Short mmCIF file of C-alpha atoms in Angstrom, two decimals:
data_model
loop_
_atom_site.label_atom_id
_atom_site.label_comp_id
_atom_site.label_asym_id
_atom_site.label_seq_id
_atom_site.Cartn_x
_atom_site.Cartn_y
_atom_site.Cartn_z
CA UNK E 1 116.49 137.20 105.41
CA UNK E 2 114.85 135.13 108.55
CA UNK E 3 117.06 132.14 109.19
CA UNK E 4 116.01 129.27 111.73
CA UNK E 5 118.85 127.48 113.81
CA UNK E 6 118.16 124.06 115.20
CA UNK E 7 120.35 123.08 118.17
CA UNK E 8 120.51 120.18 120.65
CA UNK E 9 122.36 120.50 124.11
CA UNK E 10 123.10 118.15 126.76
CA UNK E 11 122.73 119.95 130.51
CA UNK E 12 123.92 118.63 133.84
CA UNK E 13 121.69 119.54 136.83
CA UNK E 14 122.91 119.12 140.40
CA UNK E 15 120.25 119.47 142.91
CA UNK E 16 120.83 119.38 146.63
CA UNK E 17 118.02 119.80 149.45
CA UNK E 18 118.13 120.38 152.82
CA UNK E 19 115.38 120.49 155.50
CA UNK E 20 115.84 122.36 159.14
CA UNK E 21 114.51 120.44 161.97
CA UNK E 22 114.29 121.41 165.59
CA UNK E 23 115.38 118.14 167.63
CA UNK E 24 115.24 117.96 171.32
CA UNK E 25 118.32 115.88 172.41
CA UNK E 26 119.66 115.22 176.14
CA UNK E 27 123.16 116.70 176.69
CA UNK E 28 123.18 115.99 180.47
CA UNK E 29 120.90 114.32 183.05
CA UNK E 30 121.04 113.63 186.88
CA UNK E 31 118.58 112.39 189.71
CA UNK E 32 118.78 113.78 193.48
CA UNK E 33 118.10 110.28 194.72
CA UNK E 34 119.64 107.63 191.98
CA UNK E 35 123.21 107.72 190.70
CA UNK E 36 122.87 107.77 186.69
CA UNK E 37 125.72 106.35 184.62
CA UNK E 38 125.77 108.15 181.23
CA UNK E 39 127.40 106.93 177.71
CA UNK E 40 127.97 110.04 175.56
CA UNK E 41 128.85 110.25 172.22
CA UNK E 42 130.79 113.20 170.09
CA UNK E 43 128.52 114.54 167.20
CA UNK E 44 129.95 116.82 164.95
CA UNK E 45 127.58 120.03 164.19
CA UNK E 46 128.08 122.99 161.91
CA UNK E 47 126.94 126.53 163.64
CA UNK E 48 125.86 128.92 161.21
CA UNK E 49 127.62 132.39 162.27
CA UNK E 50 126.71 135.18 159.31
CA UNK E 51 126.48 135.40 155.65
CA UNK E 52 127.52 138.37 153.34
CA UNK E 53 126.79 139.52 149.81
CA UNK E 54 128.30 141.84 147.72
CA UNK E 55 128.16 143.02 143.76
CA UNK E 56 130.79 142.88 141.44
CA UNK E 57 130.56 145.12 138.58
CA UNK E 58 132.64 144.39 135.43
CA UNK E 59 133.33 146.32 132.24
CA UNK E 60 135.28 145.63 129.28
CA UNK E 61 135.61 145.94 125.56
CA UNK E 62 135.41 143.06 123.23
CA UNK E 63 137.07 143.08 119.92
CA UNK E 64 135.90 141.25 116.87
CA UNK E 65 138.21 139.73 114.61
CA UNK E 66 138.87 142.06 111.51
CA UNK E 67 138.43 138.83 109.41
CA UNK E 68 134.65 138.40 110.54
CA UNK E 69 134.24 141.63 108.91
CA UNK E 70 131.72 144.34 110.51
CA UNK E 71 129.22 143.55 113.10
CA UNK E 72 125.62 144.08 111.72
CA UNK E 73 123.61 142.74 114.56
CA UNK E 74 124.22 141.32 117.99
CA UNK E 75 121.72 138.45 118.79
CA UNK E 76 122.82 137.54 122.40
CA UNK E 77 125.65 137.87 125.09
CA UNK E 78 126.16 135.19 127.73
CA UNK E 79 128.18 135.41 130.68
CA UNK E 80 129.31 132.67 132.96
CA UNK E 81 131.62 133.21 136.22
CA UNK E 82 133.75 131.08 138.07
CA UNK E 83 135.97 131.24 141.11
CA UNK E 84 139.61 130.28 141.08
CA UNK E 85 140.65 130.76 144.44
CA UNK E 86 140.06 132.82 147.73
CA UNK E 87 141.49 133.71 150.63
CA UNK E 88 140.66 134.59 154.08
CA UNK E 89 142.51 136.79 156.51
CA UNK E 90 142.01 139.67 158.99
CA UNK E 91 138.08 139.43 158.53
CA UNK E 92 138.26 139.62 154.89
CA UNK E 93 137.63 137.19 152.28
CA UNK E 94 139.61 137.76 148.86
CA UNK E 95 137.81 136.09 145.93
CA UNK E 96 139.67 135.99 142.57
CA UNK E 97 137.90 134.35 139.33
CA UNK E 98 136.94 135.30 135.83
CA UNK E 99 133.91 136.14 133.98
CA UNK E 100 133.68 134.40 130.40
CA UNK E 101 131.53 136.82 128.19
CA UNK E 102 130.57 135.21 124.82
CA UNK E 103 128.79 137.50 122.19
CA UNK E 104 126.69 135.80 119.26
CA UNK E 105 126.29 138.19 116.32
CA UNK E 106 125.37 138.65 112.29
CA UNK E 107 128.49 139.73 110.28
CA UNK E 108 128.76 140.65 106.61
CA UNK E 109 130.72 137.41 106.06
CA UNK E 110 128.40 135.76 103.63
CA UNK E 111 130.22 132.57 104.02
CA UNK E 112 129.47 132.56 107.83
CA UNK E 113 127.38 135.29 108.61
CA UNK E 114 126.58 133.89 112.26
CA UNK E 115 129.70 133.82 114.36
CA UNK E 116 130.58 134.63 117.86
CA UNK E 117 133.50 136.15 120.31
CA UNK E 118 134.31 135.83 123.90
CA UNK E 119 136.50 137.31 126.29
CA UNK E 120 137.72 136.72 129.89
CA UNK E 121 137.31 139.22 132.48
CA UNK E 122 139.20 138.62 135.55
CA UNK E 123 138.18 139.87 138.88
CA UNK E 124 139.16 140.12 142.41
CA UNK E 125 136.93 141.32 145.21
CA UNK E 126 137.37 141.92 148.85
CA UNK E 127 134.41 141.14 151.03
CA UNK E 128 134.46 142.37 154.81
CA UNK E 129 133.19 139.38 157.17
CA UNK E 130 133.87 141.01 160.77
CA UNK E 131 132.59 138.02 162.51
CA UNK E 132 135.05 135.61 160.73
CA UNK E 133 137.60 133.91 162.98
CA UNK E 134 140.56 131.94 161.74
CA UNK E 135 138.82 128.49 162.97
CA UNK E 136 135.75 129.27 160.85
CA UNK E 137 134.98 127.81 157.43
CA UNK E 138 133.57 129.91 154.60
CA UNK E 139 131.22 128.76 151.55
CA UNK E 140 131.87 131.03 148.80
CA UNK E 141 129.69 131.09 145.41
CA UNK E 142 129.56 133.50 142.32
CA UNK E 143 126.59 134.24 140.19
CA UNK E 144 125.55 136.44 137.52
CA UNK E 145 123.05 138.65 138.39
CA UNK E 146 123.16 140.66 134.72
CA UNK E 147 124.68 141.37 131.55
CA UNK E 148 124.51 143.44 128.65
CA UNK E 149 126.18 145.23 126.04
CA UNK E 150 126.50 148.44 123.82
CA UNK E 151 128.10 148.79 120.23
CA UNK E 152 131.07 151.05 120.21
CA UNK E 153 131.78 150.47 116.83
CA UNK E 154 131.29 147.63 114.12
CA UNK E 155 134.35 145.61 115.41
CA UNK E 156 134.02 146.64 119.01
CA UNK E 157 131.45 145.69 121.98
CA UNK E 158 131.36 147.07 125.32
CA UNK E 159 130.21 144.38 127.63
CA UNK E 160 128.71 145.19 131.12
CA UNK E 161 128.65 142.44 133.65
CA UNK E 162 127.05 142.44 137.39
CA UNK E 163 128.01 139.52 139.35
CA UNK E 164 126.93 138.43 143.18
CA UNK E 165 129.49 137.25 145.41
CA UNK E 166 128.15 135.09 148.58
CA UNK E 167 130.26 134.22 151.76
CA UNK E 168 128.43 131.88 154.09
CA UNK E 169 130.73 131.41 157.59
CA UNK E 170 130.08 128.36 159.49
CA UNK E 171 131.61 126.95 162.68
CA UNK E 172 132.22 123.14 162.94
CA UNK E 173 132.35 122.02 166.63
CA UNK E 174 131.63 118.67 168.60
CA UNK E 175 129.07 118.53 171.17
CA UNK E 176 128.71 115.34 173.68
CA UNK E 177 125.07 113.73 173.75
CA UNK E 178 123.88 111.54 176.30
CA UNK E 179 123.22 107.77 174.14
CA UNK E 180 122.55 105.61 177.16
CA UNK E 181 121.61 106.08 180.55
CA UNK E 182 121.96 103.42 183.22
CA UNK E 183 120.48 103.92 186.73
CA UNK E 184 121.85 102.67 190.35
CA UNK E 185 121.10 103.15 193.72
CA UNK E 186 123.14 105.46 195.83
CA UNK E 187 124.87 104.22 198.94
CA UNK E 188 122.46 105.42 201.72
CA UNK E 189 125.71 105.76 204.16
CA UNK E 190 127.37 108.34 201.88
CA UNK E 191 123.84 110.21 201.97
CA UNK E 192 123.68 110.31 205.82
CA UNK E 193 127.31 111.32 205.98
CA UNK E 194 126.77 114.44 203.87
CA UNK E 195 126.43 117.65 206.16
CA UNK E 196 123.23 119.15 206.39
CA UNK E 197 124.10 122.51 205.01
CA UNK E 198 127.03 123.40 202.49
CA UNK E 199 128.29 127.10 202.19
CA UNK E 200 129.91 127.39 198.66
CA UNK E 201 131.19 130.17 196.73
CA UNK E 202 130.43 130.22 193.26
CA UNK E 203 132.97 129.95 190.56
CA UNK E 204 133.58 130.94 186.91
CA UNK E 205 131.20 128.71 185.08
CA UNK E 206 129.03 127.29 187.85
CA UNK E 207 125.39 127.03 187.09
CA UNK E 208 122.59 126.22 189.32
CA UNK E 209 122.51 122.81 187.39
CA UNK E 210 125.86 121.89 187.96
CA UNK E 211 125.66 122.64 191.43
CA UNK E 212 122.41 120.76 191.97
CA UNK E 213 123.82 117.61 190.06
CA UNK E 214 127.01 118.07 192.23
CA UNK E 215 125.32 118.10 195.44
CA UNK E 216 122.16 115.83 194.78
CA UNK E 217 119.50 118.52 194.85
CA UNK E 218 117.60 120.34 192.43
CA UNK E 219 118.07 123.82 190.91
CA UNK E 220 114.29 124.87 192.56
CA UNK E 221 115.63 124.01 196.08
CA UNK E 222 118.75 126.15 195.46
CA UNK E 223 116.89 128.89 194.29
CA UNK E 224 114.50 129.03 197.00
CA UNK E 225 117.31 128.56 199.60
CA UNK E 226 119.02 131.63 198.45
CA UNK E 227 116.27 133.79 197.12
CA UNK E 228 117.24 133.67 193.48
CA UNK E 229 114.60 134.78 190.86
CA UNK E 230 113.92 132.19 187.91
CA UNK E 231 115.75 134.31 185.24
CA UNK E 232 118.87 135.32 187.58
CA UNK E 233 122.16 133.75 186.87
CA UNK E 234 124.95 133.12 189.83
CA UNK E 235 127.85 135.27 189.65
CA UNK E 236 131.46 134.12 190.73
CA UNK E 237 132.00 135.09 194.38
CA UNK E 238 128.60 134.70 195.00
CA UNK E 239 127.68 132.81 198.48
CA UNK E 240 125.41 130.09 198.29
CA UNK E 241 123.50 128.03 200.82
CA UNK E 242 123.14 124.47 199.77
CA UNK E 243 120.60 122.29 202.00
CA UNK E 244 120.78 118.70 202.22
CA UNK E 245 117.85 117.12 200.07
CA UNK E 246 115.76 115.20 202.35
#
């Protein structure tokens, strides 16, 4: 006998939108002939490190209450997964949660032929994330990819669920950006008192930009004076000639 069911449901939907933009910002500035006083401000940024996805396959038997009589037909099976907690250690993310499986079926019960049964299947999954470090943050999600069933008997249903566990790893950091720049004239006497040539041995972390800024010259002049190619980097202990900018 064909029966029509009418149902009314309320659904809450939450949507977040993101847009990726490339923005040119000033992190440092200088002028060989002018003193620049910069006001800097710290900005918080999130650096994407990696993401990892892994399937979680669950299988269990759902038993129908004997009072509901034998199952004649299964209309539908639904699954909803949730994460109860996750732990991070030694480059691994351990996810714990449950998958709630509900079966809507037709039974031989004449008073209430349409009924449902549900069962929670707990799971624990370990996802390897070699890039993960202690100070990094994780965003963990679980989604249902597939859910199906097979009848074992008139009172037993085997449910099979495939979940997708996702881990996104980010690093929060602060960067200093230039917010405002004020220029002033360099004292002419201090310029005249500078030596015409400085012999400098590069230290760890030195760059041509940093040295040019310190000695009021330009990276191009340093490359030319030391025969350094455009893509070459200076190494600790490397001897550099720094001529005074005329």
